[in-house]
Amino acid sequence: MAILLVDGVDGLTAQDAHIAGYVVEEGKGLVVAVNKWDAVEDKTGTTFDQYVEWIRHEAPFLDFAPVVSISAKTGQRVHRVLELAVDVWAERRKRVSTGALNRLLTTASDRHQPPIVKGRRPKLFYATQASVAPPTFVFFARDAGSVHFSYQRYLENRLRESFSFDGTPIRLIFRERAGIRAARKVSKGRARTGTASKKSR
Ligand SMILES: Nc1nc2c(ncn2[C@@H]2O[C@H](COP(=O)(O)OP(=O)(O)O)[C@@H](O)[C@H]2O)c(=O)[nH]1
Ligand SMILES: [Mg+2]
């Protein structure tokens, strides 16, 4: 787990975003704590929401992380930081059943097919959750290497829509698997080879 401590007066700096990048790369859980909230002037009921929106805009790759405003000086909401960290920890250990995952995959790919990349349209057959912390999903596909980044993002969004995974990066792995038709061809070929070798004996 990582807590990214941001200065509420300075805002999210380039250095903060850089460090957050390491957290995502390492697949760690993340809570963004915005400190010195007491020193932010002329706050209204929407100041925090606006601040969060601004962070989302500056660092869209952190959109999965909960944000909390705190004050180390007054102690305001400081206890929330560890509470959120505990929540994220649980999210990281969540498992999605293979059945639920494949229902989601069917709905998602019916609604929106993977785009054609270099003349090939990948086909996703099925998926399974390979591990937790971070939650990691393996998708078996034809032309697995051609699943466009935007489509990976689409699938990630569908997963988060259904299962949240608040505060944790999730990983999607695309693995090559021959289609059912191709698999049949292979087994027919094997059967023929079997017959031929019998004859030759
Ligand atoms: N108003 C306010 N000041 C704070 C708070 N936390 C730290 N500071 C003050 O901010 C100043 C700079 O410290 P800080 O930004 O936390 O550390 P640095 O960035 O590593 O130098 C110090 O004078 C701290 O006392 C806070 O929650 N509210
Ligand atoms: Mg500082």
PDB file of C-alpha atoms and ligand atoms in Angstrom:
ATOM      1  CA  MET A   1       0.000   0.000   0.000  1.00  0.00           C
ATOM      2  CA  ALA A   2       1.135   3.518  -0.726  1.00  0.00           C
ATOM      3  CA  ILE A   3      -0.192   6.797   0.618  1.00  0.00           C
ATOM      4  CA  LEU A   4       0.601   9.674  -1.713  1.00  0.00           C
ATOM      5  CA  LEU A   5       0.776  12.807   0.386  1.00  0.00           C
ATOM      6  CA  VAL A   6      -0.021  15.869  -1.683  1.00  0.00           C
ATOM      7  CA  ASP A   7       0.246  19.479  -0.537  1.00  0.00           C
ATOM      8  CA  GLY A   8      -3.261  20.943  -0.737  1.00  0.00           C
ATOM      9  CA  VAL A   9      -1.925  24.453  -1.267  1.00  0.00           C
ATOM     10  CA  ASP A  10       0.693  23.561  -3.924  1.00  0.00           C
ATOM     11  CA  GLY A  11      -1.510  20.970  -5.598  1.00  0.00           C
ATOM     12  CA  LEU A  12      -0.331  17.827  -7.376  1.00  0.00           C
ATOM     13  CA  THR A  13       3.212  18.511  -8.560  1.00  0.00           C
ATOM     14  CA  ALA A  14       5.052  16.808 -11.436  1.00  0.00           C
ATOM     15  CA  GLN A  15       7.152  15.023  -8.821  1.00  0.00           C
ATOM     16  CA  ASP A  16       3.985  13.726  -7.086  1.00  0.00           C
ATOM     17  CA  ALA A  17       2.682  12.364 -10.393  1.00  0.00           C
ATOM     18  CA  HIS A  18       6.067  10.794 -11.094  1.00  0.00           C
ATOM     19  CA  ILE A  19       6.089   8.988  -7.742  1.00  0.00           C
ATOM     20  CA  ALA A  20       2.485   7.887  -8.276  1.00  0.00           C
ATOM     21  CA  GLY A  21       3.628   6.368 -11.573  1.00  0.00           C
ATOM     22  CA  TYR A  22       5.973   4.068  -9.651  1.00  0.00           C
ATOM     23  CA  VAL A  23       3.101   2.979  -7.405  1.00  0.00           C
ATOM     24  CA  VAL A  24       1.006   2.020 -10.438  1.00  0.00           C
ATOM     25  CA  GLU A  25       3.955   0.293 -12.126  1.00  0.00           C
ATOM     26  CA  GLU A  26       4.514  -1.811  -9.022  1.00  0.00           C
ATOM     27  CA  GLY A  27       0.818  -2.660  -8.859  1.00  0.00           C
ATOM     28  CA  LYS A  28       0.449  -1.329  -5.307  1.00  0.00           C
ATOM     29  CA  GLY A  29      -2.677  -0.018  -3.646  1.00  0.00           C
ATOM     30  CA  LEU A  30      -2.947   3.757  -3.473  1.00  0.00           C
ATOM     31  CA  VAL A  31      -4.678   6.387  -1.357  1.00  0.00           C
ATOM     32  CA  VAL A  32      -4.138  10.051  -2.190  1.00  0.00           C
ATOM     33  CA  ALA A  33      -4.101  12.232   0.934  1.00  0.00           C
ATOM     34  CA  VAL A  34      -4.310  15.973   0.321  1.00  0.00           C
ATOM     35  CA  ASN A  35      -2.698  17.646   3.327  1.00  0.00           C
ATOM     36  CA  LYS A  36      -2.905  21.221   4.676  1.00  0.00           C
ATOM     37  CA  TRP A  37      -6.613  21.357   3.875  1.00  0.00           C
ATOM     38  CA  ASP A  38      -6.990  23.867   6.742  1.00  0.00           C
ATOM     39  CA  ALA A  39      -4.782  26.283   4.789  1.00  0.00           C
ATOM     40  CA  VAL A  40      -6.868  26.137   1.605  1.00  0.00           C
ATOM     41  CA  GLU A  41      -8.709  29.467   1.563  1.00  0.00           C
ATOM     42  CA  ASP A  42     -12.327  30.306   0.717  1.00  0.00           C
ATOM     43  CA  LYS A  43     -13.509  26.722   0.674  1.00  0.00           C
ATOM     44  CA  THR A  44     -17.104  26.050  -0.314  1.00  0.00           C
ATOM     45  CA  GLY A  45     -19.151  22.855  -0.457  1.00  0.00           C
ATOM     46  CA  THR A  46     -17.695  22.013  -3.872  1.00  0.00           C
ATOM     47  CA  THR A  47     -14.022  22.900  -3.330  1.00  0.00           C
ATOM     48  CA  PHE A  48     -13.010  19.325  -2.536  1.00  0.00           C
ATOM     49  CA  ASP A  49     -14.911  17.861  -5.501  1.00  0.00           C
ATOM     50  CA  GLN A  50     -13.296  20.429  -7.773  1.00  0.00           C
ATOM     51  CA  TYR A  51      -9.887  19.547  -6.346  1.00  0.00           C
ATOM     52  CA  VAL A  52     -10.477  15.839  -6.975  1.00  0.00           C
ATOM     53  CA  GLU A  53     -11.671  16.583 -10.522  1.00  0.00           C
ATOM     54  CA  TRP A  54      -8.510  18.574 -11.093  1.00  0.00           C
ATOM     55  CA  ILE A  55      -6.322  15.667  -9.843  1.00  0.00           C
ATOM     56  CA  ARG A  56      -8.232  13.281 -12.162  1.00  0.00           C
ATOM     57  CA  HIS A  57      -7.516  15.658 -15.021  1.00  0.00           C
ATOM     58  CA  GLU A  58      -3.829  16.123 -14.168  1.00  0.00           C
ATOM     59  CA  ALA A  59      -3.177  12.432 -13.528  1.00  0.00           C
ATOM     60  CA  PRO A  60      -5.879  10.347 -15.249  1.00  0.00           C
ATOM     61  CA  PHE A  61      -3.868   7.194 -14.569  1.00  0.00           C
ATOM     62  CA  LEU A  62      -4.696   7.677 -10.857  1.00  0.00           C
ATOM     63  CA  ASP A  63      -8.456   7.677 -11.389  1.00  0.00           C
ATOM     64  CA  PHE A  64      -8.771   4.399  -9.450  1.00  0.00           C
ATOM     65  CA  ALA A  65      -7.387   5.886  -6.204  1.00  0.00           C
ATOM     66  CA  PRO A  66      -9.568   7.357  -3.445  1.00  0.00           C
ATOM     67  CA  VAL A  67      -8.701  10.916  -2.437  1.00  0.00           C
ATOM     68  CA  VAL A  68      -9.077  12.356   1.056  1.00  0.00           C
ATOM     69  CA  SER A  69      -8.397  15.867   2.283  1.00  0.00           C
ATOM     70  CA  ILE A  70      -6.664  16.040   5.652  1.00  0.00           C
ATOM     71  CA  SER A  71      -4.891  18.419   7.968  1.00  0.00           C
ATOM     72  CA  ALA A  72      -1.837  17.225   9.843  1.00  0.00           C
ATOM     73  CA  LYS A  73      -2.071  20.471  11.791  1.00  0.00           C
ATOM     74  CA  THR A  74      -5.619  20.124  13.120  1.00  0.00           C
ATOM     75  CA  GLY A  75      -5.941  16.357  12.776  1.00  0.00           C
ATOM     76  CA  GLN A  76      -8.993  16.705  10.526  1.00  0.00           C
ATOM     77  CA  ARG A  77      -9.839  13.371   8.817  1.00  0.00           C
ATOM     78  CA  VAL A  78      -6.321  12.012   9.420  1.00  0.00           C
ATOM     79  CA  HIS A  79      -7.885   8.783  10.772  1.00  0.00           C
ATOM     80  CA  ARG A  80      -9.608   8.315   7.374  1.00  0.00           C
ATOM     81  CA  VAL A  81      -6.265   7.672   5.671  1.00  0.00           C
ATOM     82  CA  LEU A  82      -5.677   4.323   7.353  1.00  0.00           C
ATOM     83  CA  GLU A  83      -9.369   3.405   7.104  1.00  0.00           C
ATOM     84  CA  LEU A  84      -9.189   3.901   3.348  1.00  0.00           C
ATOM     85  CA  ALA A  85      -5.930   1.938   3.187  1.00  0.00           C
ATOM     86  CA  VAL A  86      -7.677  -0.985   4.906  1.00  0.00           C
ATOM     87  CA  ASP A  87     -10.581  -0.746   2.426  1.00  0.00           C
ATOM     88  CA  VAL A  88      -8.182  -0.766  -0.516  1.00  0.00           C
ATOM     89  CA  TRP A  89      -6.362  -3.744   0.958  1.00  0.00           C
ATOM     90  CA  ALA A  90      -9.631  -5.702   0.886  1.00  0.00           C
ATOM     91  CA  GLU A  91     -10.312  -4.569  -2.696  1.00  0.00           C
ATOM     92  CA  ARG A  92      -6.904  -5.880  -3.727  1.00  0.00           C
ATOM     93  CA  ARG A  93      -7.715  -9.333  -2.411  1.00  0.00           C
ATOM     94  CA  LYS A  94     -11.109  -9.639  -4.094  1.00  0.00           C
ATOM     95  CA  ARG A  95     -11.714 -12.548  -6.434  1.00  0.00           C
ATOM     96  CA  VAL A  96     -14.187 -12.579  -9.288  1.00  0.00           C
ATOM     97  CA  SER A  97     -15.642 -15.984 -10.173  1.00  0.00           C
ATOM     98  CA  THR A  98     -14.877 -17.281 -13.656  1.00  0.00           C
ATOM     99  CA  GLY A  99     -18.620 -17.413 -14.373  1.00  0.00           C
ATOM    100  CA  ALA A 100     -19.218 -13.768 -13.471  1.00  0.00           C
ATOM    101  CA  LEU A 101     -16.102 -12.710 -15.343  1.00  0.00           C
ATOM    102  CA  ASN A 102     -17.173 -14.450 -18.544  1.00  0.00           C
ATOM    103  CA  ARG A 103     -20.707 -13.052 -18.334  1.00  0.00           C
ATOM    104  CA  LEU A 104     -19.091  -9.629 -18.141  1.00  0.00           C
ATOM    105  CA  LEU A 105     -16.802 -10.426 -21.080  1.00  0.00           C
ATOM    106  CA  THR A 106     -19.728 -11.615 -23.234  1.00  0.00           C
ATOM    107  CA  THR A 107     -21.787  -8.498 -22.486  1.00  0.00           C
ATOM    108  CA  ALA A 108     -18.818  -6.181 -23.011  1.00  0.00           C
ATOM    109  CA  SER A 109     -17.732  -7.704 -26.333  1.00  0.00           C
ATOM    110  CA  ASP A 110     -21.340  -7.911 -27.623  1.00  0.00           C
ATOM    111  CA  ARG A 111     -21.768  -4.208 -26.937  1.00  0.00           C
ATOM    112  CA  HIS A 112     -18.418  -3.246 -28.403  1.00  0.00           C
ATOM    113  CA  GLN A 113     -16.086  -5.480 -30.452  1.00  0.00           C
ATOM    114  CA  PRO A 114     -12.305  -5.128 -30.289  1.00  0.00           C
ATOM    115  CA  PRO A 115     -11.201  -2.739 -33.055  1.00  0.00           C
ATOM    116  CA  ILE A 116      -9.297  -4.026 -36.090  1.00  0.00           C
ATOM    117  CA  VAL A 117      -5.553  -3.568 -35.671  1.00  0.00           C
ATOM    118  CA  LYS A 118      -3.362  -3.993 -38.786  1.00  0.00           C
ATOM    119  CA  GLY A 119      -6.156  -5.789 -40.604  1.00  0.00           C
ATOM    120  CA  ARG A 120      -6.934  -8.200 -37.793  1.00  0.00           C
ATOM    121  CA  ARG A 121      -9.825  -8.170 -35.355  1.00  0.00           C
ATOM    122  CA  PRO A 122      -8.903  -9.999 -32.158  1.00  0.00           C
ATOM    123  CA  LYS A 123     -11.476 -12.373 -30.738  1.00  0.00           C
ATOM    124  CA  LEU A 124     -11.737 -12.845 -26.992  1.00  0.00           C
ATOM    125  CA  PHE A 125     -12.820 -16.349 -25.992  1.00  0.00           C
ATOM    126  CA  TYR A 126     -12.798 -16.419 -22.217  1.00  0.00           C
ATOM    127  CA  ALA A 127     -11.135 -14.962 -19.144  1.00  0.00           C
ATOM    128  CA  THR A 128     -10.056 -16.020 -15.694  1.00  0.00           C
ATOM    129  CA  GLN A 129      -8.655 -14.222 -12.657  1.00  0.00           C
ATOM    130  CA  ALA A 130      -5.115 -15.499 -12.244  1.00  0.00           C
ATOM    131  CA  SER A 131      -4.186 -13.737  -9.003  1.00  0.00           C
ATOM    132  CA  VAL A 132      -4.919 -11.036  -6.445  1.00  0.00           C
ATOM    133  CA  ALA A 133      -2.956  -8.056  -5.082  1.00  0.00           C
ATOM    134  CA  PRO A 134      -3.050  -6.694  -7.709  1.00  0.00           C
ATOM    135  CA  PRO A 135      -6.076  -8.386  -9.237  1.00  0.00           C
ATOM    136  CA  THR A 136      -4.804  -9.945 -12.464  1.00  0.00           C
ATOM    137  CA  PHE A 137      -6.992 -11.215 -15.283  1.00  0.00           C
ATOM    138  CA  VAL A 138      -5.952 -13.404 -18.180  1.00  0.00           C
ATOM    139  CA  PHE A 139      -7.946 -13.118 -21.394  1.00  0.00           C
ATOM    140  CA  PHE A 140      -7.566 -15.913 -23.916  1.00  0.00           C
ATOM    141  CA  ALA A 141      -7.871 -14.564 -27.408  1.00  0.00           C
ATOM    142  CA  ARG A 142      -7.163 -15.041 -31.084  1.00  0.00           C
ATOM    143  CA  ASP A 143      -4.686 -12.329 -32.141  1.00  0.00           C
ATOM    144  CA  ALA A 144      -4.071 -11.539 -28.485  1.00  0.00           C
ATOM    145  CA  GLY A 145      -1.229  -9.208 -29.449  1.00  0.00           C
ATOM    146  CA  SER A 146      -3.606  -6.987 -31.409  1.00  0.00           C
ATOM    147  CA  VAL A 147      -5.930  -6.015 -28.558  1.00  0.00           C
ATOM    148  CA  HIS A 148      -5.726  -2.226 -28.793  1.00  0.00           C
ATOM    149  CA  PHE A 149      -4.850  -0.210 -25.683  1.00  0.00           C
ATOM    150  CA  SER A 150      -8.201   1.581 -25.873  1.00  0.00           C
ATOM    151  CA  TYR A 151      -9.985  -1.770 -25.750  1.00  0.00           C
ATOM    152  CA  GLN A 152      -7.901  -2.916 -22.779  1.00  0.00           C
ATOM    153  CA  ARG A 153      -8.974   0.290 -21.073  1.00  0.00           C
ATOM    154  CA  TYR A 154     -12.600  -0.411 -22.027  1.00  0.00           C
ATOM    155  CA  LEU A 155     -12.421  -3.863 -20.428  1.00  0.00           C
ATOM    156  CA  GLU A 156     -10.764  -2.418 -17.331  1.00  0.00           C
ATOM    157  CA  ASN A 157     -13.585   0.125 -17.039  1.00  0.00           C
ATOM    158  CA  ARG A 158     -16.209  -2.617 -17.358  1.00  0.00           C
ATOM    159  CA  LEU A 159     -14.438  -4.621 -14.637  1.00  0.00           C
ATOM    160  CA  ARG A 160     -14.343  -1.599 -12.326  1.00  0.00           C
ATOM    161  CA  GLU A 161     -17.973  -0.766 -13.096  1.00  0.00           C
ATOM    162  CA  SER A 162     -19.015  -4.221 -11.873  1.00  0.00           C
ATOM    163  CA  PHE A 163     -16.439  -5.028  -9.212  1.00  0.00           C
ATOM    164  CA  SER A 164     -14.963  -1.616  -8.288  1.00  0.00           C
ATOM    165  CA  PHE A 165     -11.388  -2.575  -7.191  1.00  0.00           C
ATOM    166  CA  ASP A 166     -11.237   0.837  -5.577  1.00  0.00           C
ATOM    167  CA  GLY A 167      -7.664   2.006  -4.949  1.00  0.00           C
ATOM    168  CA  THR A 168      -5.846  -0.825  -6.674  1.00  0.00           C
ATOM    169  CA  PRO A 169      -4.327  -1.100 -10.128  1.00  0.00           C
ATOM    170  CA  ILE A 170      -5.616  -4.139 -12.003  1.00  0.00           C
ATOM    171  CA  ARG A 171      -3.727  -6.076 -14.630  1.00  0.00           C
ATOM    172  CA  LEU A 172      -5.044  -7.481 -17.868  1.00  0.00           C
ATOM    173  CA  ILE A 173      -3.014 -10.100 -19.705  1.00  0.00           C
ATOM    174  CA  PHE A 174      -3.929 -11.242 -23.208  1.00  0.00           C
ATOM    175  CA  ARG A 175      -2.821 -14.742 -24.115  1.00  0.00           C
ATOM    176  CA  GLU A 176      -2.932 -16.335 -27.533  1.00  0.00           C
ATOM    177  CA  ARG A 177      -5.311 -19.210 -27.959  1.00  0.00           C
ATOM    178  CA  ALA A 178      -6.429 -20.829 -31.211  1.00  0.00           C
ATOM    179  CA  GLY A 179     -10.134 -20.516 -32.038  1.00  0.00           C
ATOM    180  CA  ILE A 180     -12.475 -23.520 -31.796  1.00  0.00           C
ATOM    181  CA  ARG A 181     -12.401 -24.016 -35.582  1.00  0.00           C
ATOM    182  CA  ALA A 182      -8.598 -23.979 -35.641  1.00  0.00           C
ATOM    183  CA  ALA A 183      -8.498 -26.416 -32.716  1.00  0.00           C
ATOM    184  CA  ARG A 184     -10.818 -28.819 -34.634  1.00  0.00           C
ATOM    185  CA  LYS A 185      -8.564 -28.651 -37.695  1.00  0.00           C
ATOM    186  CA  VAL A 186      -5.597 -29.608 -35.535  1.00  0.00           C
ATOM    187  CA  SER A 187      -7.373 -32.598 -33.983  1.00  0.00           C
ATOM    188  CA  LYS A 188      -8.659 -33.785 -37.418  1.00  0.00           C
ATOM    189  CA  GLY A 189      -5.108 -33.563 -38.722  1.00  0.00           C
ATOM    190  CA  ARG A 190      -3.930 -35.680 -35.811  1.00  0.00           C
ATOM    191  CA  ALA A 191      -6.650 -38.299 -36.519  1.00  0.00           C
ATOM    192  CA  ARG A 192      -5.564 -38.545 -40.158  1.00  0.00           C
ATOM    193  CA  THR A 193      -1.938 -38.939 -39.152  1.00  0.00           C
ATOM    194  CA  GLY A 194      -3.024 -41.783 -36.841  1.00  0.00           C
ATOM    195  CA  THR A 195      -4.772 -43.629 -39.704  1.00  0.00           C
ATOM    196  CA  ALA A 196      -1.793 -43.216 -42.026  1.00  0.00           C
ATOM    197  CA  SER A 197       0.658 -44.621 -39.531  1.00  0.00           C
ATOM    198  CA  LYS A 198      -1.599 -47.659 -38.977  1.00  0.00           C
ATOM    199  CA  LYS A 199      -1.664 -48.306 -42.738  1.00  0.00           C
ATOM    200  CA  SER A 200       2.067 -48.019 -43.042  1.00  0.00           C
ATOM    201  CA  ARG A 201       2.585 -50.715 -40.403  1.00  0.00           C
TER     202      ARG A 201
HETATM  203  N1  LIG B   1      -1.481  24.750   7.742  1.00  0.00           N
HETATM  204  C1  LIG B   1      -0.862  23.595   7.717  1.00  0.00           C
HETATM  205  N2  LIG B   1       0.483  23.539   7.670  1.00  0.00           N
HETATM  206  C2  LIG B   1       1.087  22.340   7.649  1.00  0.00           C
HETATM  207  C3  LIG B   1       0.346  21.130   7.661  1.00  0.00           C
HETATM  208  N3  LIG B   1       1.222  20.098   7.597  1.00  0.00           N
HETATM  209  C4  LIG B   1       2.434  20.635   7.551  1.00  0.00           C
HETATM  210  N4  LIG B   1       2.378  21.979   7.578  1.00  0.00           N
HETATM  211  C5  LIG B   1       3.467  22.953   7.561  1.00  0.00           C
HETATM  212  O1  LIG B   1       4.014  23.061   6.247  1.00  0.00           O
HETATM  213  C6  LIG B   1       5.361  23.484   6.308  1.00  0.00           C
HETATM  214  C7  LIG B   1       6.205  22.733   5.294  1.00  0.00           C
HETATM  215  O2  LIG B   1       6.181  21.364   5.595  1.00  0.00           O
HETATM  216  P1  LIG B   1       5.762  20.250   4.587  1.00  0.00           P
HETATM  217  O3  LIG B   1       5.257  20.839   3.320  1.00  0.00           O
HETATM  218  O4  LIG B   1       4.863  19.327   5.316  1.00  0.00           O
HETATM  219  O5  LIG B   1       7.128  19.482   4.367  1.00  0.00           O
HETATM  220  P2  LIG B   1       8.170  19.544   3.171  1.00  0.00           P
HETATM  221  O6  LIG B   1       7.405  19.733   1.904  1.00  0.00           O
HETATM  222  O7  LIG B   1       8.846  18.215   3.237  1.00  0.00           O
HETATM  223  O8  LIG B   1       9.077  20.669   3.492  1.00  0.00           O
HETATM  224  C8  LIG B   1       5.779  23.306   7.777  1.00  0.00           C
HETATM  225  O9  LIG B   1       5.874  24.567   8.367  1.00  0.00           O
HETATM  226  C9  LIG B   1       4.641  22.521   8.409  1.00  0.00           C
HETATM  227  O10 LIG B   1       4.411  22.860   9.734  1.00  0.00           O
HETATM  228  C10 LIG B   1      -1.089  21.215   7.720  1.00  0.00           C
HETATM  229  O11 LIG B   1      -1.825  20.244   7.721  1.00  0.00           O
HETATM  230  N5  LIG B   1      -1.619  22.479   7.735  1.00  0.00           N
HETATM  231 MG    MG B   2       5.887  20.649   1.348  1.00  0.00          MG
END
